[in-house]
mmCIF file of C-alpha atoms and ligand atoms in Angstrom:
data_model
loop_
_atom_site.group_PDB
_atom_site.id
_atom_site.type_symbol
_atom_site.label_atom_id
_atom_site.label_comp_id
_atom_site.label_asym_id
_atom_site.label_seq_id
_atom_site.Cartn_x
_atom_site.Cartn_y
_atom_site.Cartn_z
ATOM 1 C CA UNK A 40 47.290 -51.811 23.322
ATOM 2 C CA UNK A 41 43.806 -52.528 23.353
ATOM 3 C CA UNK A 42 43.497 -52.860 27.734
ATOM 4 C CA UNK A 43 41.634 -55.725 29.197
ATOM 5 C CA UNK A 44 40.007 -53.191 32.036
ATOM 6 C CA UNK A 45 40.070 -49.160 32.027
ATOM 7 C CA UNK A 46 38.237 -47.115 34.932
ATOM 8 C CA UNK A 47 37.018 -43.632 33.195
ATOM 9 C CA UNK A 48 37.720 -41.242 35.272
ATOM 10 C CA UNK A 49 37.110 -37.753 33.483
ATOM 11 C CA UNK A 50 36.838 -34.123 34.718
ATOM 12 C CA UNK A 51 33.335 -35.158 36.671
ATOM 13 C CA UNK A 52 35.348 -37.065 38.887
ATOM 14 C CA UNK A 53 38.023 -34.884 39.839
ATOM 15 C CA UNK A 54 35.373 -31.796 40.074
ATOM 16 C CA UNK A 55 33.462 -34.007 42.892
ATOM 17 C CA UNK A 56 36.145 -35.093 44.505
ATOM 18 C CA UNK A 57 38.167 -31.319 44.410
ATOM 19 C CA UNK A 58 34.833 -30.199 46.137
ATOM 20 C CA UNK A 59 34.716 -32.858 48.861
ATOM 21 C CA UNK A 60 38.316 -31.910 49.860
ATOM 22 C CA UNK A 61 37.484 -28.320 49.648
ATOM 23 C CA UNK A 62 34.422 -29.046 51.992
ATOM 24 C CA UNK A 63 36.073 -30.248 54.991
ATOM 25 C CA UNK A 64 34.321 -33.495 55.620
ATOM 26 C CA UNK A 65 36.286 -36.284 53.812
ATOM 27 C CA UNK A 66 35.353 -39.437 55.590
ATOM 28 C CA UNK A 67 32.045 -40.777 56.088
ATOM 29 C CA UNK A 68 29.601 -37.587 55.889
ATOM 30 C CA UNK A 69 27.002 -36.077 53.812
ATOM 31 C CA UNK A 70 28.339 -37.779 50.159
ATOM 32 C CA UNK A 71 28.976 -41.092 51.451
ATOM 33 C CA UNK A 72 24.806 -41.009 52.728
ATOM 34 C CA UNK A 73 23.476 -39.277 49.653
ATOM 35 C CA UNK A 74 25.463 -42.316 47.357
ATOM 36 C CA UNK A 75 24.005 -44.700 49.755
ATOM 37 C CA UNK A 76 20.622 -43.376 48.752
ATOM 38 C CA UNK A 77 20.993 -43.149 45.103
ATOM 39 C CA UNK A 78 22.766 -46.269 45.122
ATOM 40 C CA UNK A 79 19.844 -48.018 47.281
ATOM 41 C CA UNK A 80 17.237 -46.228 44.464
ATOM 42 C CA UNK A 81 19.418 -47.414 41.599
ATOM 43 C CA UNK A 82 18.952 -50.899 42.606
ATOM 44 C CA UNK A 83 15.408 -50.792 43.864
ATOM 45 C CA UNK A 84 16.346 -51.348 47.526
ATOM 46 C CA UNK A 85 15.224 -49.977 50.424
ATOM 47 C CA UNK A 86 18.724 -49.672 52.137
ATOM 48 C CA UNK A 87 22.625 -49.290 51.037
ATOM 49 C CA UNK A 88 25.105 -49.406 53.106
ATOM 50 C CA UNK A 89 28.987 -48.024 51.846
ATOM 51 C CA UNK A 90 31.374 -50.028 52.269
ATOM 52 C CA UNK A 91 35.752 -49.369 51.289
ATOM 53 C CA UNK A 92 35.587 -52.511 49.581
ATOM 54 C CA UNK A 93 33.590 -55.255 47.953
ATOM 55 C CA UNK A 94 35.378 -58.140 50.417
ATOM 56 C CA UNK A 95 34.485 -55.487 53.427
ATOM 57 C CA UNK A 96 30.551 -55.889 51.988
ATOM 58 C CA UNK A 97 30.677 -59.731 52.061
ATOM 59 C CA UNK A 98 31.806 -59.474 55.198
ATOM 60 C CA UNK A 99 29.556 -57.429 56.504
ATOM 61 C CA UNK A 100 26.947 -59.329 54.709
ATOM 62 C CA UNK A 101 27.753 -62.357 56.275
ATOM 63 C CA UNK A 102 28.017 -60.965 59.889
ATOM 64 C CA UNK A 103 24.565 -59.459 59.721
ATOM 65 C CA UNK A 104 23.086 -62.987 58.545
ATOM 66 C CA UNK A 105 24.374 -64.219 61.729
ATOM 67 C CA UNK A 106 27.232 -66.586 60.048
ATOM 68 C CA UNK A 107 29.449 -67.413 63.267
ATOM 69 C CA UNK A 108 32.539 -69.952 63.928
ATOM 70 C CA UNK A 109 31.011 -73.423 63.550
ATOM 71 C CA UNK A 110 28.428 -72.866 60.184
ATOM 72 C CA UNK A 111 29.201 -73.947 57.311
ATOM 73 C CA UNK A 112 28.787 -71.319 53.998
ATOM 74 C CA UNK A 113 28.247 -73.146 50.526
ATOM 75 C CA UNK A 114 29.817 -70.797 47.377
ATOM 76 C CA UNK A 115 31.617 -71.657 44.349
ATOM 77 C CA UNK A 116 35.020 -72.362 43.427
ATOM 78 C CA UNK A 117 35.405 -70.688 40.668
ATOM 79 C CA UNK A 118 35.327 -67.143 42.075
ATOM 80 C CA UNK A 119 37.443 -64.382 43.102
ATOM 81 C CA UNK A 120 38.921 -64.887 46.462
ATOM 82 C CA UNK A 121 37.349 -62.574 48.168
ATOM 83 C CA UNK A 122 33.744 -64.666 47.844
ATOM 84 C CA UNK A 123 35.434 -66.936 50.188
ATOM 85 C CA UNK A 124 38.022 -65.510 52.380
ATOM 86 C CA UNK A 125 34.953 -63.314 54.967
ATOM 87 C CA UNK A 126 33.375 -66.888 55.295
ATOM 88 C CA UNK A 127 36.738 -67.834 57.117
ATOM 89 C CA UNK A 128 37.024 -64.461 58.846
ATOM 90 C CA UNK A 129 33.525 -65.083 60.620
ATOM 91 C CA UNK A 130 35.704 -68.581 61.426
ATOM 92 C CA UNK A 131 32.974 -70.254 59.430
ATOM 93 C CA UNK A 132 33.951 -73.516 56.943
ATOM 94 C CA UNK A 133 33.866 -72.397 53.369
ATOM 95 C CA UNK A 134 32.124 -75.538 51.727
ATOM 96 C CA UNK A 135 32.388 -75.484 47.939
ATOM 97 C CA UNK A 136 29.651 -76.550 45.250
ATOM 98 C CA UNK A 137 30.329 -77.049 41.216
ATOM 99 C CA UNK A 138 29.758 -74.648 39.109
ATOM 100 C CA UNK A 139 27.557 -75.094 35.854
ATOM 101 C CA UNK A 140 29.036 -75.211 32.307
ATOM 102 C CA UNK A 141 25.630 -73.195 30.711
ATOM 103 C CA UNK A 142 26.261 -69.663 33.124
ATOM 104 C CA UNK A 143 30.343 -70.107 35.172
ATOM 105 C CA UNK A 144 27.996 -69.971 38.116
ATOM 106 C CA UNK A 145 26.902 -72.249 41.327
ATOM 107 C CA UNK A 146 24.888 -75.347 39.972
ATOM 108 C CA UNK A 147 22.042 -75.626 42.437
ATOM 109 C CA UNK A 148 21.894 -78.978 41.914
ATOM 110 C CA UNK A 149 25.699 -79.206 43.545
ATOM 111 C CA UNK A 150 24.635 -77.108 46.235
ATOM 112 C CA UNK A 151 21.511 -79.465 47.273
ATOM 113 C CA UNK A 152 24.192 -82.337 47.518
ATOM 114 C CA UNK A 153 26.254 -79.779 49.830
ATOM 115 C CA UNK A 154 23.701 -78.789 52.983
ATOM 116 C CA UNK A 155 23.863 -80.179 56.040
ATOM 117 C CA UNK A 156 22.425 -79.110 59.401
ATOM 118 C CA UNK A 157 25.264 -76.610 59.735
ATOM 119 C CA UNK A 158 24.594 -74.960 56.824
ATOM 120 C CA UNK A 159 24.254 -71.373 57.662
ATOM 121 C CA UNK A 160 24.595 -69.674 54.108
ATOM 122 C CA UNK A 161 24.855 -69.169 50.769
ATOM 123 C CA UNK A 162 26.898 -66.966 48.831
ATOM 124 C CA UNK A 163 26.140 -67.292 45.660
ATOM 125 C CA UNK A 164 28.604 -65.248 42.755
ATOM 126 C CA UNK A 165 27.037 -63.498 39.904
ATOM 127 C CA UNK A 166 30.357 -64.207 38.023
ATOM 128 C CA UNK A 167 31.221 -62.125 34.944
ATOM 129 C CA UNK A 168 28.080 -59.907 35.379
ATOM 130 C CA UNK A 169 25.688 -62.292 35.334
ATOM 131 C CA UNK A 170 22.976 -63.090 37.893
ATOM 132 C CA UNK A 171 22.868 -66.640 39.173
ATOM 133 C CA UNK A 172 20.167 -69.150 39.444
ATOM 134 C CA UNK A 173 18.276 -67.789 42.075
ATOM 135 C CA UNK A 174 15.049 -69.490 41.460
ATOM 136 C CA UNK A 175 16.222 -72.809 41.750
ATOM 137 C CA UNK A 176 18.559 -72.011 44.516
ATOM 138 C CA UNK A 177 15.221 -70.643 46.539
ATOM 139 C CA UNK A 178 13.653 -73.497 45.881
ATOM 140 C CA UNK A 179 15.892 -75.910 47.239
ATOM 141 C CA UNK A 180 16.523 -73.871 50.392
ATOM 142 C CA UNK A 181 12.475 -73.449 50.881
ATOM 143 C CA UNK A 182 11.600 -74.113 54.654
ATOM 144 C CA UNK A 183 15.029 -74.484 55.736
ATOM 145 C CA UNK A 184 16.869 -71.769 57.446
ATOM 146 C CA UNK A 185 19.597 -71.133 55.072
ATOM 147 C CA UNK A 186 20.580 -67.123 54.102
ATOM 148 C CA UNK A 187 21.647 -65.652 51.196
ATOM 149 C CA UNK A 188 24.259 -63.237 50.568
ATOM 150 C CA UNK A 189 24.228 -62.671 47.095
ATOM 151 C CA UNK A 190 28.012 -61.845 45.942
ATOM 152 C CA UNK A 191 27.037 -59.482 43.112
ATOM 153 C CA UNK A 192 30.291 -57.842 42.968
ATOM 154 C CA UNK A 193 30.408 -57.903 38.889
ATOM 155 C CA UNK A 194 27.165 -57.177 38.361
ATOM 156 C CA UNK A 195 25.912 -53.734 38.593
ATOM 157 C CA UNK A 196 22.948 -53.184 36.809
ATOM 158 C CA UNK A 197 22.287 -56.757 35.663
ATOM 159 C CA UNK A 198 18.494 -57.858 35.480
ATOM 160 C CA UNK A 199 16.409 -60.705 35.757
ATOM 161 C CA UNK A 200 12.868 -60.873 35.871
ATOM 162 C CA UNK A 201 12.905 -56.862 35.997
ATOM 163 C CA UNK A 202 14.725 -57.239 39.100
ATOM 164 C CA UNK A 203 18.331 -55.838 39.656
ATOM 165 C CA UNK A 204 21.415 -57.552 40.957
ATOM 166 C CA UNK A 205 22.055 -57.734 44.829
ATOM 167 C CA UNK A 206 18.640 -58.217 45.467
ATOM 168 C CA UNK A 207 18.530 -62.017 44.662
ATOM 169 C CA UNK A 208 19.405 -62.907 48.646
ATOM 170 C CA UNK A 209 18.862 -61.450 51.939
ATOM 171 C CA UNK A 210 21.250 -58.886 51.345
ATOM 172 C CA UNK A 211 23.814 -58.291 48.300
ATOM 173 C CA UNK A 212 27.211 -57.049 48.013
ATOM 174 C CA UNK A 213 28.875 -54.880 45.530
ATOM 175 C CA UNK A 214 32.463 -53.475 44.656
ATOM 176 C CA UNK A 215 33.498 -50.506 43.650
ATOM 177 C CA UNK A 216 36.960 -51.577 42.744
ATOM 178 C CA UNK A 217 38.998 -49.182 40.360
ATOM 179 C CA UNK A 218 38.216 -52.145 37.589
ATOM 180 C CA UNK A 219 34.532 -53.251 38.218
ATOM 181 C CA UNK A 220 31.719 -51.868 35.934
ATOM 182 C CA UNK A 221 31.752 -48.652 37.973
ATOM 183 C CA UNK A 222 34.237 -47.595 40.368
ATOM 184 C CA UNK A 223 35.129 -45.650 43.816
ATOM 185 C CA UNK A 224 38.927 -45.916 43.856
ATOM 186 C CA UNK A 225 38.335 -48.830 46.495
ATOM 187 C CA UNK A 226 34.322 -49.143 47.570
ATOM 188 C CA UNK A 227 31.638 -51.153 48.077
ATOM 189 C CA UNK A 228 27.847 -51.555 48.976
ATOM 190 C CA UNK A 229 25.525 -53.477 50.857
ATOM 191 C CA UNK A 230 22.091 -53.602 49.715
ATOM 192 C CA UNK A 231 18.799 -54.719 51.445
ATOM 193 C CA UNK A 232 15.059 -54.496 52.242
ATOM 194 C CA UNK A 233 15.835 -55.664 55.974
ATOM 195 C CA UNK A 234 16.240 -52.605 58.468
ATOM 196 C CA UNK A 235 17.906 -55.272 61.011
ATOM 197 C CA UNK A 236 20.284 -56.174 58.655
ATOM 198 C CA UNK A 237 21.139 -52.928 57.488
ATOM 199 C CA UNK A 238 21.816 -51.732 60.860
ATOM 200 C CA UNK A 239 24.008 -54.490 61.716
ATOM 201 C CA UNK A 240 25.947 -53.458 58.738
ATOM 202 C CA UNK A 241 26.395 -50.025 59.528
ATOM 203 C CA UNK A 242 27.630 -51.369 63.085
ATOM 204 C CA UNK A 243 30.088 -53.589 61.930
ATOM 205 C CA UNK A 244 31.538 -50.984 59.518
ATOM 206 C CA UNK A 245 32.366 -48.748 62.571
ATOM 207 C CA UNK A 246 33.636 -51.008 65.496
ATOM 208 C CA UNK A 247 30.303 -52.456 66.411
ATOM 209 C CA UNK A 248 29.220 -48.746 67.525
ATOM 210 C CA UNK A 249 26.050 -48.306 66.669
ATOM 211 C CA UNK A 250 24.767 -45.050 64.681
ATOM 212 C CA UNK A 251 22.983 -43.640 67.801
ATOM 213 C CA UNK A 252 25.046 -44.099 70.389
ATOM 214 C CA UNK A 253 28.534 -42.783 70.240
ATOM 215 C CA UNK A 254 31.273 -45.038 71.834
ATOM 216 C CA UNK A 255 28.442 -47.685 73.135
ATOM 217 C CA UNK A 256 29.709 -50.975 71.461
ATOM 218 C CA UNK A 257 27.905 -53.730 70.991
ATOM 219 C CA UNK A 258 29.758 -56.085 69.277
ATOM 220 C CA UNK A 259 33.020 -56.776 67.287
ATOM 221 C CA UNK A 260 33.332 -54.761 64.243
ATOM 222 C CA UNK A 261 35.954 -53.325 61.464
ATOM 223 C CA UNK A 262 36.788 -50.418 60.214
ATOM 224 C CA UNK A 263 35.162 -50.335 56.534
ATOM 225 C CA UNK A 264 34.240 -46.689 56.279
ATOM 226 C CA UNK A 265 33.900 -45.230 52.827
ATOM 227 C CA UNK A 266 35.798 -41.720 52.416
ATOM 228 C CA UNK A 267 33.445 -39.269 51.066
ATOM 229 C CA UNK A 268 36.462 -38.909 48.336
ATOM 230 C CA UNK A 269 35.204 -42.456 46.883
ATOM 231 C CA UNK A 270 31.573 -41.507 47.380
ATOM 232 C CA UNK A 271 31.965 -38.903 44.996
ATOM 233 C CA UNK A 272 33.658 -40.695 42.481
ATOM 234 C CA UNK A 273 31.182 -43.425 42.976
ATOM 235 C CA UNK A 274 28.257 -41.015 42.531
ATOM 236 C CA UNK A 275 29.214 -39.427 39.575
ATOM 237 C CA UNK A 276 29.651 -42.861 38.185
ATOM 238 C CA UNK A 277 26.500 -44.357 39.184
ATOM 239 C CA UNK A 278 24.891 -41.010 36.932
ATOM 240 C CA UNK A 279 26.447 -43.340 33.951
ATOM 241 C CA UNK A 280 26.224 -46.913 34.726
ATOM 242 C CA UNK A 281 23.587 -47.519 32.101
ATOM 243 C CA UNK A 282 25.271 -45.635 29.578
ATOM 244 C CA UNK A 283 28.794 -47.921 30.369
ATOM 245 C CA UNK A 284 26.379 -51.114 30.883
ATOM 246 C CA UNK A 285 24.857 -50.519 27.183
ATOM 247 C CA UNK A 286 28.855 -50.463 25.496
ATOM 248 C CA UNK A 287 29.337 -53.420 27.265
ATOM 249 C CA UNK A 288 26.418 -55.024 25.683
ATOM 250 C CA UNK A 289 27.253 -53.864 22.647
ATOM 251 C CA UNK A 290 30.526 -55.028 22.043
ATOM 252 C CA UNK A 291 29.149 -58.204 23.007
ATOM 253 C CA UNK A 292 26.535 -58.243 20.755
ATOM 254 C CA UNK A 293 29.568 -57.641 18.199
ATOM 255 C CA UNK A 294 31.623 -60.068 19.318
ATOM 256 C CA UNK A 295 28.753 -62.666 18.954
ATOM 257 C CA UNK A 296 27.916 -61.703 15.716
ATOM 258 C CA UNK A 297 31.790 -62.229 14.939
ATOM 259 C CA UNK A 298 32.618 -64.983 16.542
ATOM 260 C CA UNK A 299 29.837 -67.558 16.655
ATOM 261 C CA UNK A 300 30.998 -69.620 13.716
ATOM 262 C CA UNK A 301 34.640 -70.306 14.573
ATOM 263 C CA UNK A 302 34.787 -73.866 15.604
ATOM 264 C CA UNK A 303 36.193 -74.458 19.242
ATOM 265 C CA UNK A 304 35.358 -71.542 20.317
ATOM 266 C CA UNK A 305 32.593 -70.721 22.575
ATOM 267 C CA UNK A 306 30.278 -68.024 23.750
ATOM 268 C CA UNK A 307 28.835 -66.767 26.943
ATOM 269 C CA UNK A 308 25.269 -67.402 26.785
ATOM 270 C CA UNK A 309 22.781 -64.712 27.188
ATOM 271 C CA UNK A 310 20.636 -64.536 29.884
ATOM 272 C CA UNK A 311 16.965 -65.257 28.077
ATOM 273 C CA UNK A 312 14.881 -63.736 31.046
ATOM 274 C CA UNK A 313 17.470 -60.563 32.393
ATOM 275 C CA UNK A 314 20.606 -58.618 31.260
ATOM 276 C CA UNK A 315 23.998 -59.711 31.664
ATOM 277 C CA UNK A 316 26.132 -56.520 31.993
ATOM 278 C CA UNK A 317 29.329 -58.354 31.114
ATOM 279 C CA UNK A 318 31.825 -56.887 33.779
ATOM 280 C CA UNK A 319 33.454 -59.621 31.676
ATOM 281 C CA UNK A 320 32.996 -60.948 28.141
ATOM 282 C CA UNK A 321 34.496 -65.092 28.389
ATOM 283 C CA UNK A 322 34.910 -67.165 26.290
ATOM 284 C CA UNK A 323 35.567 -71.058 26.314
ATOM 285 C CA UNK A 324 38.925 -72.780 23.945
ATOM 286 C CA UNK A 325 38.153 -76.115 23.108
ATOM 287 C CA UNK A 326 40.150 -78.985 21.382
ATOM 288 C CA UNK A 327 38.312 -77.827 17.800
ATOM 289 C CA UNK A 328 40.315 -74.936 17.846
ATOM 290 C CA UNK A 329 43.646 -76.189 17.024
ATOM 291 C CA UNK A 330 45.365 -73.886 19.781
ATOM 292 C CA UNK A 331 45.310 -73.693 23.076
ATOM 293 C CA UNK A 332 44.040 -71.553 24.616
ATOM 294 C CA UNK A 333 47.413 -69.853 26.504
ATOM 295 C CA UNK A 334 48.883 -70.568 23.077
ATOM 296 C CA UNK A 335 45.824 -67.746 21.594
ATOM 297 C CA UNK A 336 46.207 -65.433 24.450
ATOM 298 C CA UNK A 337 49.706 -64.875 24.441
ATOM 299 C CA UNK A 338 49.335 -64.615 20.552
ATOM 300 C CA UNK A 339 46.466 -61.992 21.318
ATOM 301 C CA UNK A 340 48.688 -59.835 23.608
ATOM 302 C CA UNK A 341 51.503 -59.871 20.827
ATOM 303 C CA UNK A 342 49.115 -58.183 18.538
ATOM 304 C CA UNK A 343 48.199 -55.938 21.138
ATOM 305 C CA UNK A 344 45.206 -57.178 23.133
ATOM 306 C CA UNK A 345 45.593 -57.363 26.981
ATOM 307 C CA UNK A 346 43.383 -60.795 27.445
ATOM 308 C CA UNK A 347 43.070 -62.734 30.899
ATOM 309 C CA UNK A 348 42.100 -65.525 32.785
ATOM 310 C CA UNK A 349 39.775 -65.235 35.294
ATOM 311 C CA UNK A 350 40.691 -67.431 37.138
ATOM 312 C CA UNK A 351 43.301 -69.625 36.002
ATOM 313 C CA UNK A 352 43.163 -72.250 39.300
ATOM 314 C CA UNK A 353 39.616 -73.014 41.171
ATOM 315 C CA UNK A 354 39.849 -71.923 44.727
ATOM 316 C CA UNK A 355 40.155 -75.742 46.042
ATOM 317 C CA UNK A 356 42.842 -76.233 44.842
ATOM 318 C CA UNK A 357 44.965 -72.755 46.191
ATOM 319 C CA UNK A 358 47.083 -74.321 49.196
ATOM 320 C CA UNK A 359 45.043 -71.500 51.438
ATOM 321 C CA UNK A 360 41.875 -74.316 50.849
ATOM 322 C CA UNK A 361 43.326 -77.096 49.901
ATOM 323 C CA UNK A 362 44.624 -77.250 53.567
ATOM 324 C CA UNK A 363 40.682 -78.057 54.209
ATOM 325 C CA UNK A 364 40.987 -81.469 52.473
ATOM 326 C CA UNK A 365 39.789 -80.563 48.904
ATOM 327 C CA UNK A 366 41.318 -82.842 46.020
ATOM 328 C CA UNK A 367 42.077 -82.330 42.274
ATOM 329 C CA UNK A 368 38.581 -83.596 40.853
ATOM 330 C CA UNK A 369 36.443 -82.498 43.937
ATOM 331 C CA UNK A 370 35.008 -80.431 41.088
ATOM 332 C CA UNK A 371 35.517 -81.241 37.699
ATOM 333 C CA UNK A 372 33.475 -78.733 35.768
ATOM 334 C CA UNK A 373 35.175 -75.724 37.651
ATOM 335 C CA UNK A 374 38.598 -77.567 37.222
ATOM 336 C CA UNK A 375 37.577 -77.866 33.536
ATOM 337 C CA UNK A 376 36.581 -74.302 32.773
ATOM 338 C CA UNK A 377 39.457 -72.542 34.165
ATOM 339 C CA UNK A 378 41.514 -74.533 31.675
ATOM 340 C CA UNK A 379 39.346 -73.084 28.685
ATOM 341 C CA UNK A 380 38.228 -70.160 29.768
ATOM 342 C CA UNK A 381 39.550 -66.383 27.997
ATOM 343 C CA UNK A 382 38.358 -62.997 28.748
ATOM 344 C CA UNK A 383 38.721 -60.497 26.459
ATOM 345 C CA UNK A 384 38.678 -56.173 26.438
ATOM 346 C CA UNK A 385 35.164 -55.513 26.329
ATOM 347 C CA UNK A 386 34.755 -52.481 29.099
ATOM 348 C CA UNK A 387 33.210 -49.073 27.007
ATOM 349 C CA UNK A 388 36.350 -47.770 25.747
ATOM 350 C CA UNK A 389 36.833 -50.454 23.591
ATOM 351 C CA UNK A 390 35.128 -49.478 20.332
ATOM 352 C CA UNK A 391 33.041 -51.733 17.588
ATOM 353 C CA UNK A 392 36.721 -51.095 15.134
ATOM 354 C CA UNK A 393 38.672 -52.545 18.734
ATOM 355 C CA UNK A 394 35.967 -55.707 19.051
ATOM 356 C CA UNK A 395 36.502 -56.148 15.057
ATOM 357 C CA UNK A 396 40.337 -56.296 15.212
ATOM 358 C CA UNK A 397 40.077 -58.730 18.020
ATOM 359 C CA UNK A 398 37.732 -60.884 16.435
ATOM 360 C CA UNK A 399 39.352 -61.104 12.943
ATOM 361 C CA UNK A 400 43.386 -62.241 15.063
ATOM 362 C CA UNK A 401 40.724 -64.827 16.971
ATOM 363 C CA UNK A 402 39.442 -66.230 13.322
ATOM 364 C CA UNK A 403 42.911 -65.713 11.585
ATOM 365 C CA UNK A 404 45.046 -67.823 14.490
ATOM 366 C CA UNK A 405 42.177 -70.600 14.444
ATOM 367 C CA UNK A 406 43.807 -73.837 12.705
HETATM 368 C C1 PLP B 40 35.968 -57.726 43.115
HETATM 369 C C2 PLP B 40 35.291 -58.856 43.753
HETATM 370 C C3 PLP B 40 35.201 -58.986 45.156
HETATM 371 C C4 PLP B 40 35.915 -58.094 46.122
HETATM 372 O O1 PLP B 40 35.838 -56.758 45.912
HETATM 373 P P1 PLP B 40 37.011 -55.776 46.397
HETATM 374 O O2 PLP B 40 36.386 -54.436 46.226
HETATM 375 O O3 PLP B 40 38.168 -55.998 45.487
HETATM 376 O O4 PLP B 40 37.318 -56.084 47.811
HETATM 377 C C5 PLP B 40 34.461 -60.039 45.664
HETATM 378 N N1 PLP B 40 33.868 -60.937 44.871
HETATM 379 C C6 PLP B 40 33.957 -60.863 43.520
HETATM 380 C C7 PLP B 40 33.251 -61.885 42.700
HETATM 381 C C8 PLP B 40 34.682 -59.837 42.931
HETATM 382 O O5 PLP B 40 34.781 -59.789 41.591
#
């Protein structure tokens, strides 16, 4: 079975974390700061903040903005869950814009047609690895005061404009999920250039107490502490995100080369001014085809390829949001894609023979 998703965890790992339990402090000490520095170095930012997950980072994100009960938050529908569920936990209204066809991300167009006075935030999803439009979305938010929490939760390493993921927004959040390009057990990260923010962060991770002062509160927080177990699993991984971030690549560059010509089907597009680190590599199943496209995945995992759908219903239309008034065709282009869309095994165990196989039972079931 060729796997859609496989964390490698190798003898690295369990060294770090055998030495971490061996050491005595196993929550919150001296690995959990040194991954928040290389992790704040890896992405260029002057502060990272460790999270235990990627929906505890949004959160957090969104608290330090200032996002409170009454704003309104504009992100897409076509997301994981967890993009949109800390908008309701600050008790703000989750307000959804299109996505666009060209990159499975928020259409800033949609999300110009979407502010109001309320508007507090934006939290816009680098979905599949891929950073979002974040010149046009600065543009249209220019002179207003609208933040940015940049959900960049799939997209580790990704570039544009020589600039690195999760630092397209005011602050960015990352996951560290046992599937995600690189992995913690459970994790995340904050990043930022904003010492403000990044306090309020650290705060809200640890009961609104802030670093200084020991039981002093000064606000509402959680309890989102990394264990330095998942900081050294995180660590070690960061040492190879490149090295996992170039496989990816790679097998998409092979499944471009193989696939390109097959009628129906269609590719992500590149990203012609960054890199697009493909946390996943999907693909569109149209009419031309001649099979649909559950018809090709459940074909796919008979010959031994573990595909999915990510995400087979558009959060609107979940009864969790639909309860918020949203319709079938509130947004047609998400509602669209997640009919078509296919992701296939493309993390950096899958090897160029793996990609070939796949792409010749693709070609072969094609009518
Ligand atoms: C994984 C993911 C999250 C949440 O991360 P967890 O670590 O699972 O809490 C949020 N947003 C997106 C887009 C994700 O892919």
């Amino acid at each position: 079975m060729i796997s859609i998703a496989s964390p490698d965890i190798g003898q690295e790992e369990i060294d770090a974390v055998v030495a971490v339990m061996q050491s005595g402090v196993i929550v919150h000490g001296s690995k959990t700061q040194e991954f928040e520095e290389k992790f704040a170095e890896y992405c260029g930012a002057r502060y990272a903040v460790a999270m235990n997950s990627g929906t505890a980072a949004v959160h957090a994100g969104l608290y330090a903005v200032g996002v409170s009960s009454g704003d309104e938050v504009i992100t897409s529908p076509f997301t994981f869950v967890a993009s949109a569920n800390p908008i309701l936990m600050q008790g703000a209204k989750v307000v959804f814009a299109d996505i666009a066809e060209s990159d499975f991300n928020i259409d800033p167009k949609e999300i110009e047609k979407k502010i109001t006075t309320k508007t507090k935030a934006i939290v816009p999803v680098d979905l599949y690895g891929r950073i979002y439009d974040h010149a046009s979305v600065q543009s249209i938010i220019k002179g207003r005061d609208i933040k940015i929490v940049e959900d960049a939760c799939q997209a580790i390493g990704a570039e544009r404009s020589g600039m690195k993921a999760g630092r397209f927004g005011d602050v960015g959040a990352f996951s560290l999920y046992a599937t995600k390009n690189i992995t913690s057990g459970e994790g995340g990260m904050i990043v930022t250039d904003n010492e403000v923010l990044a306090e309020q962060c650290r705060r809200f991770r640890h009961h609104g107490q802030s670093p200084e002062t020991q039981y002093e509160y000064h606000d509402i927080g959680y309890n989102y502490r990394m264990t330095d177990m998942g900081a050294a699993i995180g660590l070690a991984q960061l040492g190879k995100v490149d090295r996992y971030n170039a496989r990816r690549i790679k097998n998409a560059e092979t499944f471009l080369e193989g696939l390109q010509d097959i009628p129906g089907i269609s590719l992500p597009t590149e990203d012609p001014s960054g890199k697009h680190v493909f946390h996943q590599y999907t693909i569109r199943i149209t009419k031309e085809y001649g099979r649909s496209r559950d018809d090709l995945a459940q074909y796919l995992e008979g010959e031994g390829v573990q595909c999915r759908v990510y995400y087979p219903k558009p959060l609107h239309l979940h009864p969790h949001f639909k309860r918020f008034g949203y319709v079938e065709g509130d947004f047609p282009v998400a509602e669209r894609i997640s009919r078509e869309v296919l992701s296939l095994p493309i993390h950096p165990k899958v090897t160029r023979e793996d990609a070939r196989f796949i792409i010749d039972k693709i070609r072969t079931y094609a009518r």
